[in-house]
Amino acid sequence: MAVSSYLKWAALTLATAQLGAAQTYTSCNPLNATCPADTGLAKWEFNTDFTTGSSAFSKWNTTSGTVESTSLGAKFTISEQGDAPTIESDFYIFFGRVEVKMRAANGTGIISTTVMESDDLDEIDWEQISTYDYSIETDYFGKGNTTSYDRATTVNVTTPEETFHTYTVDWTSSRIEWILDGEVVRTLEYADALNGENYPQTPMRIKIGIWAGGDPDNGEGTIEWAGGETDYTAGPFSMYVESVKIINYNPASAYKYTDKTGAYTSIKATNGTTSTNLASSSSSAQAASSSSSSSSKSSASSSASASASASVSSAGWIAPYSAFATIMATLIASVFLL
Ligand SMILES: *[C@@H]1O[C@H](CO)[C@@H](O)[C@H](O)[C@H]1NC(C)=O
Ligand SMILES: *[C@@H]1O[C@H](CO)[C@@H](O)[C@H](O)[C@H]1NC(C)=O
Ligand SMILES: *[C@@H]1O[C@H](CO)[C@@H](O)[C@H](O)[C@H]1NC(C)=O
Ligand SMILES: *[C@@H]1O[C@H](CO)[C@@H](O)[C@H](O)[C@H]1NC(C)=O
Ligand SMILES: *[C@@H]1O[C@H](CO)[C@@H](O)[C@H](O)[C@H]1NC(C)=O
Ligand SMILES: *[C@@H]1O[C@H](CO)[C@@H](O)[C@H](O)[C@H]1NC(C)=O
């Protein structure tokens, strides 16, 4: 069974995000609203070496908890209930390759995860469940569609909680490859994701963090998926991320949804004055046949703020978790008031 990591995780982090960053936390799903453009990575490659100290975090925002800089890399720790330290890139990429060298947390029910996620809830995941120190899951979602849970696969990996491994996603408009230590372990073709309907294809941010799938307050299904209840007294549980290498196949300073289809051909990439519609771009592996005009004048969208996806609420089944989020928000708020 697979569950959308991002949706559950977001419910956790939302509780803190709402308090810490209420001003920057916007909710906009481009499938049913007109949203500000996404801030893009305007270059081909961006590498982060988290062993070099806190300056390595300059393009990463901590959206929940605290992430420490250590000689082993960025350290994400769960010490107690409610901890879900998370960082996310402050830019989006539009097709590309993301390589994360990391060591997962140990314990029971702790999920160490790298998620690529877009404003309309396309999602590509690596999720290591601490209960199983010999495997990792791959997963994906399109447009927040969680109605079918047959998308995950489990991949064997040697002692992921003691050893650093490199977990890569190579994402084009025609296929997604999950690559473990340089070896392709899964390929998803566009057509195999409900004829593309469920295929992740909109600009994504990279989110890295851990959360407790085995939290006793979680739903039974989630706890079961996480391999049992988390015993916080056995902690703290830490994941380390040594480095992240990002390639953006369509570098641009902004990405704009030009309609509400969520199709990659509807995304306009701009650099202030120049713009490209991917349908006419050669850098994507599978350019659409229709040569839509790329001459549309660029809107002044280059400075648009990235929209955080509080659109978790668009998934109906998040409801059970929102109660937990509310409780957490209340708890945290009361701590602030003391
Ligand atoms: C990330 O942090 C920067 C600077 O603190 C801020 O300007 C930006 O809006 C943040 N991005 C997101 C997506 O929250
Ligand atoms: C988790 O890792 C830490 C540090 O390597 C180790 O001390 C601890 O025994 C491990 N716990 C489990 C449950 O394997
Ligand atoms: C969601 O995906 C499932 C297949 O995984 C499909 O049967 C269903 O029609 C999709 N729903 C929408 C709204 O696209
Ligand atoms: C993964 O490991 C399990 C148990 O160790 C084994 O049965 C299975 O064949 C392995 N799968 C692959 C694809 O190597
Ligand atoms: C934006 O600028 C970058 C860096 O010069 C370039 O690689 C990229 O192709 C440009 N993108 C667009 C959409 O013009
Ligand atoms: C539109 O998106 C919002 C969240 O962004 C969601 O609450 C709402 O149900 C969506 N409406 C439709 C028709 O999809």
Coordinates of C-alpha atoms and ligand atoms in Angstrom, one line a residue:
M1 CA 0.0 0.0 0.0
A2 CA 1.1 3.5 -0.7
V3 CA -0.1 6.8 0.6
S4 CA 0.7 10.2 -0.6
S5 CA 3.6 11.2 1.5
Y6 CA 3.3 14.8 0.7
L7 CA -0.3 15.1 1.7
K8 CA 0.2 13.5 5.1
W9 CA 3.4 15.2 5.7
A10 CA 2.0 18.5 4.7
A11 CA -0.8 18.0 7.3
L12 CA 1.9 17.8 9.9
T13 CA 4.1 20.6 8.7
L14 CA 1.1 22.8 8.0
A15 CA 0.5 23.1 11.7
T16 CA 3.9 24.8 12.2
A17 CA 4.0 26.5 8.9
Q18 CA 0.8 28.3 9.5
L19 CA 2.2 29.9 12.6
G20 CA 5.7 30.6 11.4
A21 CA 5.1 31.7 7.9
A22 CA 1.5 32.8 7.7
Q23 CA 2.5 35.7 5.4
T24 CA 4.3 33.7 2.8
Y25 CA 2.0 30.6 2.9
T26 CA -0.3 31.0 0.0
S27 CA -2.8 28.5 -1.1
C28 CA -3.3 28.3 -4.8
N29 CA -4.0 25.3 -7.0
P30 CA -3.6 26.3 -10.7
L31 CA -6.2 23.8 -11.7
N32 CA -9.0 25.9 -10.4
A33 CA -7.5 29.3 -9.8
T34 CA -5.2 31.8 -11.4
C35 CA -2.0 31.7 -9.4
P36 CA 1.2 33.8 -9.3
A37 CA 4.0 32.3 -11.5
D38 CA 6.4 29.9 -9.8
T39 CA 10.0 31.1 -9.3
G40 CA 12.2 29.0 -11.4
L41 CA 15.8 27.9 -11.3
A42 CA 17.2 29.9 -14.2
K43 CA 20.2 27.7 -14.7
W44 CA 20.9 24.2 -15.8
E45 CA 22.5 22.9 -12.6
F46 CA 22.5 23.6 -8.9
N47 CA 24.4 21.6 -6.4
T48 CA 24.3 21.7 -2.6
D49 CA 27.0 20.2 -0.4
F50 CA 25.4 20.1 3.0
T51 CA 28.7 19.2 4.7
T52 CA 30.0 22.7 4.2
G53 CA 28.0 24.4 6.9
S54 CA 25.0 26.6 7.1
S55 CA 25.7 28.6 4.0
A56 CA 24.7 25.5 2.0
F57 CA 21.1 26.2 3.0
S58 CA 21.0 29.5 1.1
K59 CA 18.6 28.2 -1.6
W60 CA 16.6 26.0 0.8
N61 CA 13.9 27.2 3.2
T62 CA 13.2 25.3 6.4
T63 CA 9.5 25.0 6.4
S64 CA 9.1 23.0 9.6
G65 CA 11.3 22.4 12.6
T66 CA 15.1 22.8 12.7
V67 CA 17.6 21.3 10.3
E68 CA 21.2 21.2 11.6
S69 CA 24.3 21.6 9.7
T70 CA 26.8 18.8 10.5
S71 CA 29.9 17.2 9.1
L72 CA 27.8 14.4 7.8
G73 CA 25.5 16.8 6.1
A74 CA 22.1 18.3 6.9
K75 CA 20.6 16.5 10.0
F76 CA 16.9 16.1 10.3
T77 CA 15.8 14.8 13.7
I78 CA 12.6 13.6 15.3
S79 CA 12.9 13.8 19.1
E80 CA 9.3 14.0 20.0
Q81 CA 5.7 13.9 18.7
G82 CA 5.0 16.6 16.2
D83 CA 8.6 16.9 14.9
A84 CA 8.8 16.9 11.1
P85 CA 11.8 18.9 10.1
T86 CA 11.6 19.8 6.4
I87 CA 13.4 21.9 3.9
E88 CA 12.3 22.9 0.4
S89 CA 14.1 24.5 -2.5
D90 CA 13.1 28.1 -2.9
F91 CA 12.8 27.5 -6.6
Y92 CA 11.0 25.2 -9.0
I93 CA 12.4 23.1 -11.8
F94 CA 10.5 22.0 -14.9
F95 CA 11.6 18.5 -15.8
G96 CA 15.0 17.6 -14.6
R97 CA 17.2 15.3 -12.5
V98 CA 17.5 15.3 -8.7
E99 CA 20.1 13.3 -6.9
V100 CA 20.0 13.1 -3.1
K101 CA 22.8 11.4 -1.2
M102 CA 21.3 10.5 2.1
R103 CA 21.2 8.1 5.1
A104 CA 17.8 7.4 6.4
A105 CA 16.6 7.5 10.0
N106 CA 16.2 4.4 12.0
G107 CA 13.6 3.4 14.6
T108 CA 10.0 2.4 13.8
G109 CA 7.6 4.3 11.6
I110 CA 9.9 7.1 10.7
I111 CA 9.7 8.2 7.0
S112 CA 12.8 9.7 5.5
T113 CA 11.7 11.3 2.2
T114 CA 12.6 13.2 -0.8
V115 CA 9.5 14.6 -2.6
M116 CA 9.2 16.6 -5.7
E117 CA 5.9 18.4 -5.7
S118 CA 4.0 20.9 -7.8
D119 CA 1.3 23.4 -7.1
D120 CA -1.4 21.2 -8.6
L121 CA -0.1 18.2 -6.6
D122 CA 1.9 16.3 -9.1
E123 CA 4.3 14.4 -7.0
I124 CA 7.4 12.1 -7.3
D125 CA 8.7 10.4 -4.2
W126 CA 11.4 8.3 -2.6
E127 CA 10.3 7.2 0.8
Q128 CA 12.3 5.1 3.2
I129 CA 10.4 3.5 6.0
S130 CA 12.7 3.1 9.0
T131 CA 11.0 -0.1 10.1
Y132 CA 12.4 -1.8 7.0
D133 CA 16.2 -1.4 6.9
Y134 CA 16.5 -3.1 3.6
S135 CA 14.2 -1.3 1.2
I136 CA 12.9 2.0 0.0
E137 CA 9.6 2.9 -1.8
T138 CA 9.1 4.9 -5.0
D139 CA 5.8 6.6 -5.7
Y140 CA 4.1 9.2 -7.8
F141 CA 0.9 11.1 -8.0
G142 CA -0.7 13.2 -10.7
K143 CA -2.9 16.3 -9.9
G144 CA -3.4 15.1 -6.4
N145 CA -5.3 12.0 -7.5
T146 CA -5.0 9.6 -4.6
T147 CA -8.0 7.4 -5.5
S148 CA -5.8 4.4 -6.5
Y149 CA -2.9 3.3 -4.3
D150 CA -1.2 1.0 -6.8
R151 CA 1.5 3.4 -7.8
A152 CA 4.2 2.5 -5.3
T153 CA 7.0 0.0 -5.7
T154 CA 9.5 -1.3 -3.2
V155 CA 13.2 -1.4 -4.1
N156 CA 15.8 -3.3 -2.2
V157 CA 18.7 -1.3 -0.8
T158 CA 21.5 -2.3 1.5
T159 CA 21.3 -0.9 5.0
P160 CA 19.8 2.5 4.0
E161 CA 19.8 3.5 7.7
E162 CA 23.6 3.0 8.2
T163 CA 24.8 3.7 4.7
F164 CA 24.7 6.7 2.5
H165 CA 23.1 5.9 -0.9
T166 CA 22.3 8.2 -3.8
Y167 CA 18.6 8.3 -4.7
T168 CA 17.9 10.0 -8.1
V169 CA 14.8 10.9 -10.0
D170 CA 15.3 11.7 -13.7
W171 CA 12.1 13.3 -15.0
T172 CA 11.2 14.2 -18.5
S173 CA 7.9 14.7 -20.3
S174 CA 8.0 11.2 -21.6
R175 CA 9.2 9.1 -18.6
I176 CA 10.4 9.1 -15.0
E177 CA 13.3 7.0 -13.9
W178 CA 14.1 6.2 -10.3
I179 CA 17.8 5.5 -10.0
L180 CA 19.5 3.9 -7.0
D181 CA 23.3 4.4 -6.8
G182 CA 23.4 4.9 -10.6
E183 CA 21.2 2.0 -11.5
V184 CA 17.7 2.5 -12.9
V185 CA 15.3 0.6 -10.6
R186 CA 12.0 1.8 -12.0
T187 CA 10.7 3.5 -15.2
L188 CA 7.3 5.1 -15.5
E189 CA 6.3 5.9 -19.0
Y190 CA 3.9 8.8 -19.6
A191 CA 1.3 6.6 -21.2
D192 CA 1.3 4.2 -18.3
A193 CA 0.1 6.8 -15.9
L194 CA -3.5 6.8 -17.0
N195 CA -2.6 7.9 -20.5
G196 CA -0.7 10.8 -19.0
E197 CA -3.6 12.0 -16.9
N198 CA -1.8 10.9 -13.7
Y199 CA 1.7 11.7 -15.0
P200 CA 3.6 14.3 -13.0
Q201 CA 4.3 17.1 -15.5
T202 CA 4.2 20.5 -13.9
P203 CA 7.0 22.6 -12.3
M204 CA 8.1 21.1 -9.0
R205 CA 9.9 22.1 -5.8
I206 CA 12.2 19.7 -4.0
K207 CA 11.2 18.9 -0.4
I208 CA 13.3 16.8 1.9
G209 CA 12.4 15.8 5.4
I210 CA 11.3 13.2 7.9
W211 CA 8.0 12.7 9.6
A212 CA 6.5 10.0 11.9
G213 CA 4.2 7.8 9.8
G214 CA 3.9 5.7 13.0
D215 CA 2.7 8.5 15.2
P216 CA 0.1 6.9 17.4
D217 CA -2.3 9.7 16.4
N218 CA -2.1 8.8 12.8
G219 CA -4.8 6.7 11.1
E220 CA -4.5 2.9 11.3
G221 CA -3.7 2.5 7.6
T222 CA -0.8 5.0 7.9
I223 CA 0.6 3.3 11.0
E224 CA 0.4 -0.1 9.3
W225 CA 2.1 1.3 6.2
A226 CA 4.8 2.7 8.4
G227 CA 5.4 -0.7 9.9
G228 CA 4.1 0.0 13.4
E229 CA 3.9 2.7 16.0
T230 CA 6.8 5.1 16.6
D231 CA 8.2 4.8 20.1
Y232 CA 9.6 8.3 20.7
T233 CA 11.4 7.2 23.8
A234 CA 13.7 5.1 21.5
G235 CA 14.7 8.3 19.7
P236 CA 16.0 10.7 18.6
F237 CA 15.8 9.5 15.0
S238 CA 18.0 11.3 12.5
M239 CA 18.3 11.4 8.7
Y240 CA 21.4 12.9 7.1
V241 CA 21.5 14.4 3.7
E242 CA 25.1 14.9 2.5
S243 CA 24.4 16.5 -0.9
V244 CA 21.8 17.3 -3.5
K245 CA 22.5 17.7 -7.2
I246 CA 19.8 19.3 -9.3
I247 CA 19.6 19.7 -13.0
N248 CA 16.7 21.7 -14.5
Y249 CA 15.9 20.6 -18.0
N250 CA 14.1 23.9 -18.7
P251 CA 15.9 26.6 -16.9
A252 CA 13.8 29.8 -16.5
S253 CA 13.2 32.4 -13.9
A254 CA 9.5 31.8 -13.9
Y255 CA 6.9 29.2 -14.8
K256 CA 3.3 30.2 -15.5
Y257 CA 0.3 27.9 -15.9
T258 CA -1.5 29.4 -19.0
D259 CA -4.7 27.4 -18.4
K260 CA -6.2 24.9 -16.0
T261 CA -5.3 21.7 -17.6
G262 CA -2.2 20.9 -15.6
A263 CA -0.6 19.7 -18.9
Y264 CA 3.1 20.4 -19.4
T265 CA 2.3 22.0 -22.8
S266 CA 0.3 24.6 -20.9
I267 CA 3.3 25.8 -18.9
K268 CA 5.1 28.9 -20.1
A269 CA 8.7 29.3 -19.0
T270 CA 10.0 32.9 -19.0
N271 CA 13.2 34.8 -18.3
G272 CA 11.8 38.2 -17.8
T273 CA 11.7 39.2 -21.4
T274 CA 12.0 35.9 -23.3
S275 CA 9.5 33.1 -23.0
T276 CA 9.2 29.6 -24.2
N277 CA 6.2 27.3 -24.2
L278 CA 7.4 23.8 -23.7
A279 CA 5.4 22.6 -26.6
S280 CA 7.9 24.3 -28.9
S281 CA 11.0 23.7 -26.8
S282 CA 13.5 21.1 -28.0
S283 CA 14.9 20.3 -24.6
S284 CA 12.1 18.1 -23.5
A285 CA 12.3 14.5 -24.4
Q286 CA 8.8 14.4 -25.9
A287 CA 7.8 17.7 -27.4
A288 CA 4.2 17.9 -28.2
S289 CA 3.4 17.8 -31.9
S290 CA 1.4 20.9 -32.1
S291 CA 3.7 23.8 -32.4
S292 CA 2.0 26.4 -30.3
S293 CA 3.3 29.8 -30.7
S294 CA 6.0 30.9 -28.3
S295 CA 5.7 34.5 -29.2
S296 CA 3.2 35.4 -26.6
K297 CA 4.6 38.3 -24.8
S298 CA 5.8 37.5 -21.4
S299 CA 3.8 38.8 -18.5
A300 CA 5.7 40.6 -15.9
S301 CA 5.8 37.5 -13.8
S302 CA 9.4 37.0 -13.2
S303 CA 9.3 38.2 -9.6
A304 CA 6.2 36.3 -8.8
S305 CA 6.3 34.7 -5.4
A306 CA 6.3 30.9 -5.2
S307 CA 3.1 29.6 -4.0
A308 CA 3.3 27.1 -1.2
S309 CA 0.9 24.3 -1.7
A310 CA -1.6 24.7 1.1
S311 CA -3.8 23.1 -1.5
V312 CA -3.6 19.9 0.4
S313 CA -7.2 20.5 1.2
S314 CA -8.0 19.6 -2.4
A315 CA -7.6 16.0 -1.4
G316 CA -10.7 14.9 0.3
W317 CA -9.0 12.2 2.4
I318 CA -6.8 14.7 4.2
A319 CA -9.7 15.3 6.6
P320 CA -8.7 12.8 9.3
Y321 CA -5.4 14.5 9.6
S322 CA -6.6 18.0 9.8
A323 CA -7.9 17.3 13.3
F324 CA -4.4 16.4 14.3
A325 CA -3.0 19.5 12.6
T326 CA -5.5 21.7 14.5
I327 CA -4.5 20.1 17.8
M328 CA -0.9 20.7 17.0
A329 CA -1.5 24.2 16.0
T330 CA -3.3 24.8 19.2
L331 CA -0.6 23.2 21.3
I332 CA 2.1 25.2 19.6
A333 CA 0.1 28.4 19.9
S334 CA -0.3 27.8 23.6
V335 CA 3.4 27.3 24.0
F336 CA 3.9 30.6 22.3
L337 CA 1.5 32.3 24.7
L338 CA 3.3 31.1 27.8
Ligands
LIG1 C1 12.1 31.2 1.2 O1 12.7 32.2 1.9 C2 13.0 33.4 1.3 C3 13.8 34.3 2.1 O2 13.7 34.0 3.5 C4 11.6 34.0 1.0 O3 11.8 35.2 0.3 C5 10.8 33.1 0.1 O4 9.5 33.6 -0.1 C6 10.7 31.7 0.8 N1 10.1 30.8 -0.2 C7 9.1 30.1 0.1 C8 8.6 29.2 -1.0 O5 8.5 30.1 1.2
LIG2 C1 20.0 4.1 15.3 O1 21.2 4.6 15.0 C2 22.0 5.1 16.1 C3 23.2 5.8 15.5 O2 23.8 5.1 14.6 C4 22.3 3.9 17.0 O3 23.0 4.4 18.1 C5 21.1 3.2 17.4 O4 21.4 2.1 18.1 C6 20.3 2.9 16.2 N1 19.0 2.4 16.7 C7 18.4 1.4 16.1 C8 17.1 1.1 16.7 O5 18.9 0.7 15.2
LIG3 C1 -7.5 8.9 -10.7 O1 -6.7 7.8 -11.0 C2 -7.4 6.6 -11.2 C3 -6.4 5.5 -11.6 O2 -5.4 5.5 -10.8 C4 -8.5 6.7 -12.3 O3 -9.2 5.6 -12.4 C5 -9.4 7.9 -12.0 O4 -10.2 8.2 -13.1 C6 -8.5 9.2 -11.8 N1 -9.4 10.3 -11.4 C7 -9.3 11.4 -12.0 C8 -10.3 12.5 -11.5 O5 -8.6 11.6 -13.0
LIG4 C1 14.6 -8.0 -2.4 O1 14.9 -8.7 -1.2 C2 14.0 -9.8 -0.9 C3 14.4 -10.3 0.5 O2 15.7 -10.1 0.9 C4 14.1 -10.8 -2.0 O3 13.3 -11.9 -1.7 C5 13.8 -10.2 -3.3 O4 14.0 -11.1 -4.4 C6 14.6 -9.0 -3.6 N1 14.2 -8.3 -4.7 C7 15.0 -7.9 -5.7 C8 14.3 -7.3 -6.9 O5 16.2 -8.1 -5.7
LIG5 C1 16.8 31.5 -19.3 O1 18.1 31.8 -19.0 C2 18.9 30.6 -18.8 C3 20.3 31.1 -18.4 O2 20.8 31.9 -19.4 C4 18.9 29.8 -20.1 O3 19.6 28.6 -19.9 C5 17.4 29.4 -20.4 O4 17.4 28.7 -21.6 C6 16.6 30.6 -20.5 N1 15.2 30.2 -20.5 C7 14.3 30.7 -21.3 C8 12.9 30.2 -21.2 O5 14.5 31.6 -22.1
LIG6 C1 -10.0 24.0 -5.9 O1 -8.9 24.0 -5.1 C2 -9.1 24.1 -3.7 C3 -7.8 24.1 -3.0 O2 -6.9 24.9 -3.6 C4 -10.1 23.1 -3.2 O3 -10.4 23.3 -1.9 C5 -11.3 23.0 -4.1 O4 -12.1 21.9 -3.7 C6 -10.9 22.9 -5.5 N1 -12.1 22.9 -6.3 C7 -12.2 22.1 -7.4 C8 -13.5 22.3 -8.2 O5 -11.4 21.3 -7.7

